[in-house]
CSV table of C-alpha atoms in Angstrom, one decimal:
chain,number,residue,atom,x,y,z
N,1,MET,CA,9.8,28.4,-8.2
N,2,SER,CA,6.5,30.1,-8.5
N,3,ASP,CA,5.7,33.7,-9.1
N,4,PRO,CA,5.3,35.0,-5.6
N,5,VAL,CA,3.1,38.0,-6.3
N,6,LEU,CA,0.8,36.0,-8.6
N,7,GLN,CA,0.5,33.3,-6.0
N,8,LEU,CA,-0.2,35.6,-3.0
N,9,ALA,CA,-2.7,37.6,-5.0
N,10,CYS,CA,-4.5,34.4,-6.0
N,11,ALA,CA,-4.4,33.2,-2.4
N,12,ALA,CA,-6.1,36.3,-1.2
N,13,LEU,CA,-8.9,36.1,-3.8
N,14,VAL,CA,-9.5,32.4,-3.5
N,15,LEU,CA,-10.9,33.2,0.1
N,16,PHE,CA,-13.7,35.0,-1.6
N,17,VAL,CA,-15.4,31.7,-2.5
N,18,PRO,CA,-16.8,30.8,0.9
N,19,VAL,CA,-18.1,34.3,1.4
N,20,GLY,CA,-19.8,34.3,-1.9
N,21,VAL,CA,-21.4,30.8,-1.2
N,22,GLN,CA,-22.6,32.1,2.2
N,23,GLN,CA,-24.6,34.9,0.3
N,24,GLY,CA,-26.9,32.0,-1.0
N,25,LEU,CA,-27.4,30.2,2.3
N,26,ARG,CA,-29.3,31.0,5.3
N,27,PRO,CA,-27.8,33.9,7.3
N,28,SER,CA,-25.2,32.7,9.8
N,29,ALA,CA,-24.7,34.1,13.2
N,30,THR,CA,-21.5,35.4,14.4
N,31,PRO,CA,-20.5,32.5,16.4
N,32,ARG,CA,-21.0,30.2,13.4
N,33,ILE,CA,-18.8,32.5,11.2
N,34,LEU,CA,-16.1,32.6,13.8
N,35,ILE,CA,-16.2,28.8,14.1
N,36,ILE,CA,-16.1,28.2,10.4
N,37,ALA,CA,-13.3,30.7,10.1
N,38,ALA,CA,-11.4,28.6,12.8
N,39,VAL,CA,-11.9,25.4,10.5
N,40,SER,CA,-10.5,27.3,7.5
N,41,LEU,CA,-7.5,28.3,9.4
N,42,VAL,CA,-6.8,24.8,10.9
N,43,ALA,CA,-7.2,23.3,7.4
N,44,ALA,CA,-4.7,25.9,6.0
N,45,VAL,CA,-2.1,25.1,8.6
N,46,ALA,CA,-2.5,21.5,8.0
N,47,SER,CA,-1.8,22.2,4.4
N,48,LEU,CA,1.4,24.2,5.3
N,49,VAL,CA,2.5,21.4,7.6
N,50,ALA,CA,2.0,18.7,4.9
N,51,ASP,CA,4.0,20.9,2.4
N,52,VAL,CA,7.0,21.2,4.7
N,53,ALA,CA,6.7,17.3,5.6
N,54,VAL,CA,7.1,16.4,1.8
N,55,GLY,CA,9.6,19.1,1.1
N,56,LEU,CA,7.5,21.6,-0.7
N,57,GLY,CA,7.6,24.3,2.0
N,58,VAL,CA,10.7,25.9,0.5
N,59,ASP,CA,8.5,27.6,-2.0
N,60,VAL,CA,6.6,29.9,0.5
N,61,ALA,CA,4.3,31.5,-1.9
N,62,ALA,CA,3.1,28.3,-3.4
N,63,SER,CA,2.7,26.8,0.0
N,64,VAL,CA,0.5,29.9,0.9
N,65,LEU,CA,-1.7,29.3,-2.1
N,66,ASP,CA,-2.0,25.7,-1.3
N,67,ALA,CA,-3.2,26.7,2.2
N,68,SER,CA,-5.6,29.2,0.9
N,69,PHE,CA,-7.1,26.5,-1.3
N,70,ALA,CA,-7.5,24.1,1.6
N,71,GLY,CA,-8.9,26.8,3.9
N,72,ALA,CA,-11.4,28.0,1.3
N,73,ILE,CA,-12.8,24.8,0.4
N,74,ALA,CA,-13.0,23.5,3.9
N,75,ALA,CA,-14.9,26.7,4.9
N,76,THR,CA,-17.3,26.2,2.0
N,77,VAL,CA,-18.0,22.6,2.7
N,78,ALA,CA,-18.5,23.4,6.5
N,79,LEU,CA,-20.9,26.2,5.6
N,80,VAL,CA,-23.0,24.0,3.4
N,81,VAL,CA,-23.1,21.0,6.0
N,82,ALA,CA,-23.8,23.4,8.9
N,83,GLN,CA,-27.2,24.1,7.2
N,84,ARG,CA,-28.2,20.3,7.9
N,85,LEU,CA,-26.1,19.4,11.0
N,86,GLY,CA,-25.6,22.7,12.8
N,87,THR,CA,-22.5,24.5,13.4
N,88,ALA,CA,-20.7,21.8,15.4
N,89,GLY,CA,-21.5,19.1,12.7
N,90,GLY,CA,-20.5,21.4,9.9
N,91,ALA,CA,-17.3,22.3,11.5
N,92,VAL,CA,-16.3,18.7,12.2
N,93,PHE,CA,-17.3,17.6,8.6
N,94,GLY,CA,-15.4,20.4,6.8
N,95,LEU,CA,-12.1,19.9,8.8
N,96,SER,CA,-12.2,16.2,8.8
N,97,TRP,CA,-13.2,16.0,5.1
N,98,SER,CA,-10.3,18.5,4.3
N,99,LEU,CA,-7.7,16.4,6.2
N,100,VAL,CA,-9.0,12.9,5.0
N,101,VAL,CA,-10.2,13.6,1.4
N,102,PHE,CA,-9.5,17.0,0.0
N,103,GLN,CA,-5.7,17.4,0.8
N,104,PRO,CA,-4.8,13.8,-0.5
N,105,VAL,CA,-6.8,14.4,-3.6
N,106,ALA,CA,-5.4,17.9,-4.1
N,107,ALA,CA,-2.0,16.5,-3.9
N,108,ALA,CA,-2.7,13.7,-6.4
N,109,VAL,CA,-4.1,16.1,-8.9
N,110,LEU,CA,-2.0,19.4,-8.3
N,111,ASP,CA,1.4,18.4,-7.2
N,112,GLY,CA,4.1,17.4,-9.7
N,113,VAL,CA,4.2,17.4,-13.5
N,114,PRO,CA,2.9,15.0,-14.5
N,115,SER,CA,0.5,14.6,-11.5
N,116,LEU,CA,-0.2,11.2,-10.0
N,117,VAL,CA,-3.6,11.2,-11.4
N,118,GLN,CA,-2.2,11.7,-14.9
N,119,VAL,CA,0.2,9.0,-14.4
N,120,ALA,CA,-2.2,6.5,-13.0
N,121,PHE,CA,-5.1,7.2,-15.3
N,122,GLY,CA,-3.9,9.3,-18.1
N,123,ALA,CA,-6.3,12.0,-17.1
N,124,ILE,CA,-5.7,15.7,-17.2
N,125,ASP,CA,-7.1,18.2,-14.5
N,126,TYR,CA,-5.5,21.5,-15.1
N,127,GLY,CA,-7.7,23.4,-12.7
N,128,GLY,CA,-8.0,20.7,-9.8
N,129,VAL,CA,-11.8,20.3,-10.0
N,130,LEU,CA,-11.3,16.7,-9.2
N,131,ALA,CA,-10.2,18.1,-5.6
N,132,SER,CA,-12.5,21.3,-5.6
N,133,HIS,CA,-15.7,19.9,-7.1
N,134,VAL,CA,-15.8,16.0,-7.5
N,135,ALA,CA,-14.2,15.3,-4.0
N,136,ALA,CA,-16.4,17.9,-2.4
N,137,GLY,CA,-19.7,16.9,-4.5
N,138,SER,CA,-19.3,13.2,-3.9
N,139,ALA,CA,-18.6,13.7,-0.1
N,140,LEU,CA,-21.8,15.9,0.3
N,141,LEU,CA,-23.7,13.7,-1.8
N,142,ALA,CA,-22.8,10.6,0.3
N,143,LEU,CA,-23.7,12.7,3.6
N,144,SER,CA,-27.1,13.6,2.0
N,145,LEU,CA,-27.9,9.9,1.6
N,146,LEU,CA,-27.2,9.2,5.3
N,147,PRO,CA,-30.3,9.3,7.7
N,148,VAL,CA,-28.2,11.7,10.0
N,149,ALA,CA,-30.5,14.8,10.0
N,150,ARG,CA,-31.9,15.3,13.4
N,151,PRO,CA,-35.6,14.9,13.7
N,152,ARG,CA,-36.2,18.7,14.3
N,153,ASP,CA,-34.2,19.4,11.3
N,154,ARG,CA,-36.4,17.2,9.0
N,155,ALA,CA,-39.5,18.8,10.1
N,156,HIS,CA,-38.1,22.0,9.0
N,157,GLN,CA,-36.4,21.2,5.9
N,158,ALA,CA,-39.0,22.2,3.4
N,159,GLU,CA,-40.0,25.4,5.3
N,160,SER,CA,-36.3,26.3,5.4
N,161,ALA,CA,-35.8,25.9,1.7
N,162,VAL,CA,-38.8,28.5,1.2
N,163,ARG,CA,-37.0,30.8,3.7
N,164,VAL,CA,-33.8,30.6,1.8
N,165,ILE,CA,-35.4,31.7,-1.3
N,166,GLU,CA,-37.2,34.7,0.5
N,167,ARG,CA,-34.1,35.8,2.1
N,168,VAL,CA,-31.7,35.8,-0.8
N,169,SER,CA,-32.2,39.0,-2.6
N,170,TRP,CA,-30.9,39.7,-6.1
N,171,GLY,CA,-28.4,42.1,-4.7
N,172,ARG,CA,-26.9,39.2,-2.5
N,173,GLY,CA,-27.2,36.7,-5.4
N,174,VAL,CA,-25.2,39.1,-7.7
N,175,MET,CA,-22.7,39.7,-5.0
N,176,GLY,CA,-22.4,36.2,-4.0
N,177,ALA,CA,-21.9,35.1,-7.7
N,178,SER,CA,-19.2,37.9,-8.2
N,179,LEU,CA,-17.2,36.7,-5.3
N,180,VAL,CA,-17.4,33.1,-6.4
N,181,ILE,CA,-16.3,34.0,-9.9
N,182,ALA,CA,-13.3,36.2,-8.7
N,183,GLY,CA,-12.2,33.3,-6.3
N,184,GLY,CA,-12.7,30.6,-8.8
N,185,ALA,CA,-10.9,32.5,-11.4
N,186,ALA,CA,-7.9,33.2,-9.1
N,187,TRP,CA,-7.9,29.5,-8.3
N,188,LEU,CA,-7.8,28.4,-11.9
N,189,LEU,CA,-5.1,31.0,-12.7
N,190,GLY,CA,-3.1,30.4,-9.6
N,191,VAL,CA,-2.7,26.5,-10.0
N,192,ASP,CA,-0.1,27.2,-12.9
N,193,ARG,CA,2.1,28.9,-10.2
N,194,VAL,CA,3.6,31.4,-12.9
N,195,LEU,CA,2.3,33.5,-15.6
N,196,THR,CA,2.6,31.7,-19.1
N,197,VAL,CA,1.6,32.4,-22.6
N,198,ALA,CA,-1.8,30.4,-21.6
N,199,SER,CA,-2.4,32.5,-18.6
N,200,GLY,CA,-4.5,35.1,-20.6
N,201,ARG,CA,-6.6,32.5,-22.0
N,202,THR,CA,-7.1,30.8,-18.6
N,203,LEU,CA,-8.3,34.2,-17.0
N,204,VAL,CA,-10.6,34.9,-19.9
N,205,ASN,CA,-12.1,31.5,-20.0
N,206,ALA,CA,-12.5,31.4,-16.2
N,207,LEU,CA,-14.4,34.7,-16.0
N,208,ALA,CA,-16.5,34.1,-19.1
N,209,GLY,CA,-17.3,30.6,-18.4
N,210,MET,CA,-18.6,31.3,-14.9
N,211,ALA,CA,-20.5,34.3,-15.7
N,212,LEU,CA,-22.0,32.5,-18.7
N,213,ALA,CA,-23.0,29.4,-16.4
N,214,ALA,CA,-24.6,31.9,-13.9
N,215,LEU,CA,-26.8,33.4,-16.5
N,216,LEU,CA,-27.6,30.0,-18.0
N,217,TRP,CA,-28.7,28.6,-14.8
N,218,ILE,CA,-31.4,31.3,-14.5
N,219,VAL,CA,-32.6,30.6,-18.1
N,220,VAL,CA,-32.7,26.9,-17.8
N,221,GLU,CA,-34.3,27.0,-14.4
N,222,LYS,CA,-37.1,29.2,-15.6
N,223,ILE,CA,-37.7,27.0,-18.6
N,224,ALA,CA,-37.4,23.7,-16.4
N,225,VAL,CA,-39.5,24.7,-13.3
N,226,ASP,CA,-41.0,28.2,-14.2
N,227,ARG,CA,-39.1,29.9,-11.3
N,228,VAL,CA,-36.1,31.9,-10.9
N,229,ALA,CA,-34.1,32.2,-7.6
N,230,PRO,CA,-31.3,34.6,-7.1
N,231,GLU,CA,-29.1,31.9,-5.4
N,232,GLY,CA,-29.2,30.2,-8.9
N,233,LEU,CA,-26.5,32.8,-9.9
N,234,ILE,CA,-24.3,31.5,-7.3
N,235,ALA,CA,-24.9,27.8,-8.0
N,236,GLY,CA,-24.4,28.5,-11.8
N,237,SER,CA,-21.0,30.1,-11.2
N,238,LEU,CA,-19.9,27.0,-9.2
N,239,LEU,CA,-21.1,24.7,-11.9
N,240,GLY,CA,-19.3,26.7,-14.6
N,241,TRP,CA,-16.1,26.5,-12.6
N,242,GLY,CA,-16.6,22.6,-12.5
N,243,ALA,CA,-17.5,22.3,-16.1
N,244,ILE,CA,-14.4,24.2,-17.5
N,245,GLY,CA,-11.7,23.7,-14.8
N,246,ALA,CA,-10.2,20.4,-16.1
N,247,GLY,CA,-9.0,21.9,-19.4
N,248,VAL,CA,-9.5,25.6,-19.0
N,249,PRO,CA,-6.5,27.0,-20.9
N,250,TYR,CA,-7.1,24.5,-23.7
N,251,LEU,CA,-10.6,25.4,-24.5
N,252,SER,CA,-11.6,27.4,-27.7
N,253,PRO,CA,-14.6,29.7,-27.5
N,254,LEU,CA,-16.7,26.9,-29.1
N,255,ALA,CA,-15.4,24.4,-26.7
N,256,LEU,CA,-15.9,26.8,-23.8
N,257,ILE,CA,-19.5,27.3,-24.7
N,258,ALA,CA,-20.3,23.7,-25.3
N,259,ALA,CA,-18.6,22.8,-21.9
N,260,VAL,CA,-20.6,25.5,-19.9
N,261,ALA,CA,-23.9,24.9,-21.8
N,262,GLY,CA,-23.7,21.2,-21.6
N,263,GLY,CA,-22.5,21.1,-18.0
N,264,THR,CA,-25.0,23.7,-16.7
N,265,ALA,CA,-27.9,22.5,-18.5
N,266,ALA,CA,-27.5,19.0,-17.6
N,267,ALA,CA,-26.9,19.9,-14.0
N,268,VAL,CA,-30.1,22.0,-13.8
N,269,GLY,CA,-32.0,19.4,-15.5
N,270,ALA,CA,-30.8,16.9,-12.8
N,271,VAL,CA,-31.7,19.6,-10.1
N,272,ALA,CA,-35.2,19.9,-11.5
N,273,GLN,CA,-35.8,16.2,-11.4
N,274,ALA,CA,-34.2,15.8,-7.8
N,275,ARG,CA,-36.6,18.6,-6.7
N,276,ALA,CA,-39.7,17.0,-8.2
N,277,ARG,CA,-38.7,13.7,-6.3
N,278,GLY,CA,-38.5,15.9,-3.1
N,279,ALA,CA,-34.7,15.6,-2.7
N,280,GLY,CA,-33.1,18.3,-0.3
N,281,VAL,CA,-30.8,21.0,-1.4
N,282,LEU,CA,-27.8,19.2,-0.2
N,283,ARG,CA,-28.5,16.2,-2.3
N,284,TRP,CA,-29.3,18.1,-5.7
N,285,GLY,CA,-26.6,20.7,-5.2
N,286,SER,CA,-23.9,18.1,-4.7
N,287,GLY,CA,-25.3,16.0,-7.4
N,288,SER,CA,-25.2,18.9,-9.8
N,289,MET,CA,-21.6,19.4,-9.4
N,290,LEU,CA,-20.6,16.1,-10.4
N,291,VAL,CA,-22.9,16.2,-13.5
N,292,ALA,CA,-21.2,19.6,-14.5
N,293,VAL,CA,-17.6,18.2,-14.1
N,294,ALA,CA,-18.5,15.0,-15.9
N,295,VAL,CA,-20.1,16.7,-18.9
N,296,GLY,CA,-17.4,19.4,-18.9
N,297,SER,CA,-14.7,16.7,-19.0
N,298,ILE,CA,-16.3,14.9,-21.8
N,299,VAL,CA,-16.5,18.1,-23.8
N,300,MET,CA,-12.9,18.9,-23.1
N,301,THR,CA,-11.8,15.5,-24.4
N,302,LEU,CA,-13.6,15.9,-27.6
N,303,LEU,CA,-13.0,19.6,-28.4
N,304,ALA,CA,-9.9,20.9,-26.6
N,305,ASP,CA,-7.0,22.3,-28.4
N,306,ARG,CA,-3.9,19.9,-28.7
N,307,PHE,CA,-5.7,16.8,-27.4
N,308,GLY,CA,-9.2,16.9,-28.5
N,309,LEU,CA,-10.7,14.2,-30.8
N,310,ALA,CA,-9.6,15.8,-33.9
N,311,GLU,CA,-6.0,15.6,-32.7
N,312,MET,CA,-6.1,12.3,-31.0
N,313,ALA,CA,-8.6,10.5,-33.2
N,314,THR,CA,-9.6,8.1,-30.2
N,315,ILE,CA,-12.1,8.4,-27.4
N,316,THR,CA,-9.3,6.7,-25.0
N,317,PHE,CA,-8.7,9.9,-23.4
N,318,THR,CA,-12.4,10.3,-22.8
N,319,VAL,CA,-12.6,7.1,-21.1
N,320,GLU,CA,-9.3,7.8,-19.0
N,321,GLN,CA,-10.8,11.1,-17.8
N,322,LEU,CA,-14.2,9.6,-16.7
N,323,THR,CA,-12.4,6.8,-15.1
N,324,ALA,CA,-10.3,9.3,-12.9
N,325,THR,CA,-13.6,11.1,-12.1
N,326,ILE,CA,-15.4,8.0,-11.0
N,327,VAL,CA,-12.4,6.8,-8.8
N,328,VAL,CA,-12.1,10.1,-7.2
N,329,ALA,CA,-15.8,10.2,-6.6
N,330,VAL,CA,-15.9,6.8,-5.0
N,331,VAL,CA,-13.0,7.5,-2.8
N,332,ALA,CA,-14.4,10.9,-1.6
N,333,GLY,CA,-17.8,9.5,-1.2
N,334,THR,CA,-16.5,6.8,1.2
N,335,GLY,CA,-14.6,9.5,3.1
N,336,GLY,CA,-17.9,11.5,3.1
N,337,ILE,CA,-19.6,8.6,4.9
N,338,VAL,CA,-17.0,8.5,7.6
N,339,CYS,CA,-16.8,12.2,8.0
N,340,GLY,CA,-20.5,12.5,8.0
N,341,LEU,CA,-21.1,9.9,10.8
N,342,LEU,CA,-18.5,11.6,12.9
N,343,ALA,CA,-20.1,15.0,12.4
N,344,TRP,CA,-23.4,13.6,13.0
N,345,GLY,CA,-22.2,12.1,16.3
N,346,VAL,CA,-20.8,15.5,17.4
N,347,SER,CA,-23.9,17.4,16.3
N,348,ARG,CA,-26.0,15.2,18.5
N,349,TRP,CA,-23.7,15.8,21.5
N,350,ALA,CA,-23.3,19.5,21.0
N,351,ILE,CA,-25.8,21.8,22.9
N,352,PRO,CA,-28.4,23.2,20.7
N,353,ASP,CA,-27.4,26.7,21.1
N,354,SER,CA,-24.1,26.0,19.6
N,355,ASN,CA,-25.6,25.0,16.3
């Protein structure tokens, strides 16, 4: 049984994540916020039903945390997609992706000891970033590659990107990053279900890693493209979460810094190249998450306590970790194509005012 107080507290804090991400996006009207909230609620209920169906519903606190995970990530994805496909398209994508992609991947990663992913591939994903970052990033990247943006949206993409930079103040950037860090730390702490001897290290690594990544994004962005945008704090905190999540309780200070620095720098470098080629925010944002998780996972397999290269004396674990990441990315990308086409169809049917 889980620690109910810990699980319920983490469940509440995880809901800060979509609120924080919204601070870095174009302001959303009240109808959009209400519709996205409904998507979050439906995804959460679906998670609860799934837990009951497989016999996990007896642990109410754990099921509530699972539901909070599903609701928070579905709302976050829906908010991002709504920037391109409108409210209706974003809502359909977020909900369908949660049901078809996120919840099966989360079950494979987080349910059971050992998890299905560990049994099948030998990979370790303590913080569930294969579900929160790889499954989301791959699906969004697949969507960005589809020619599904409506013509009127394409005409305004570059102009909209400029308006985002102008509208996101440093106050909103700091607030958004703070909310993401709080929610991400709660996610990483809550997945263990109970307080253990490793919980203190998990919390410290989560808070320090995401905060460091937020600052690194600003520094690297200034060096790479000679500009600094406040929303980079939010993006950096998300990347830091992805970079450290797989092995967060096993990272020494050196390993933590290496994972965050390597993952964030590589991701920002990829962003700079994507921007130079004219790629949209959706494409470089989703791609950067995948880069951060991949680099962070490699660092974990080399430097983590108890199962790093020094203890294992082999790179087999590195290969297993990357294999699991690639398999989840392919599955999630395929799901993203299906969900993207469905969302595009709905967005074309929906009346313009609903978007």
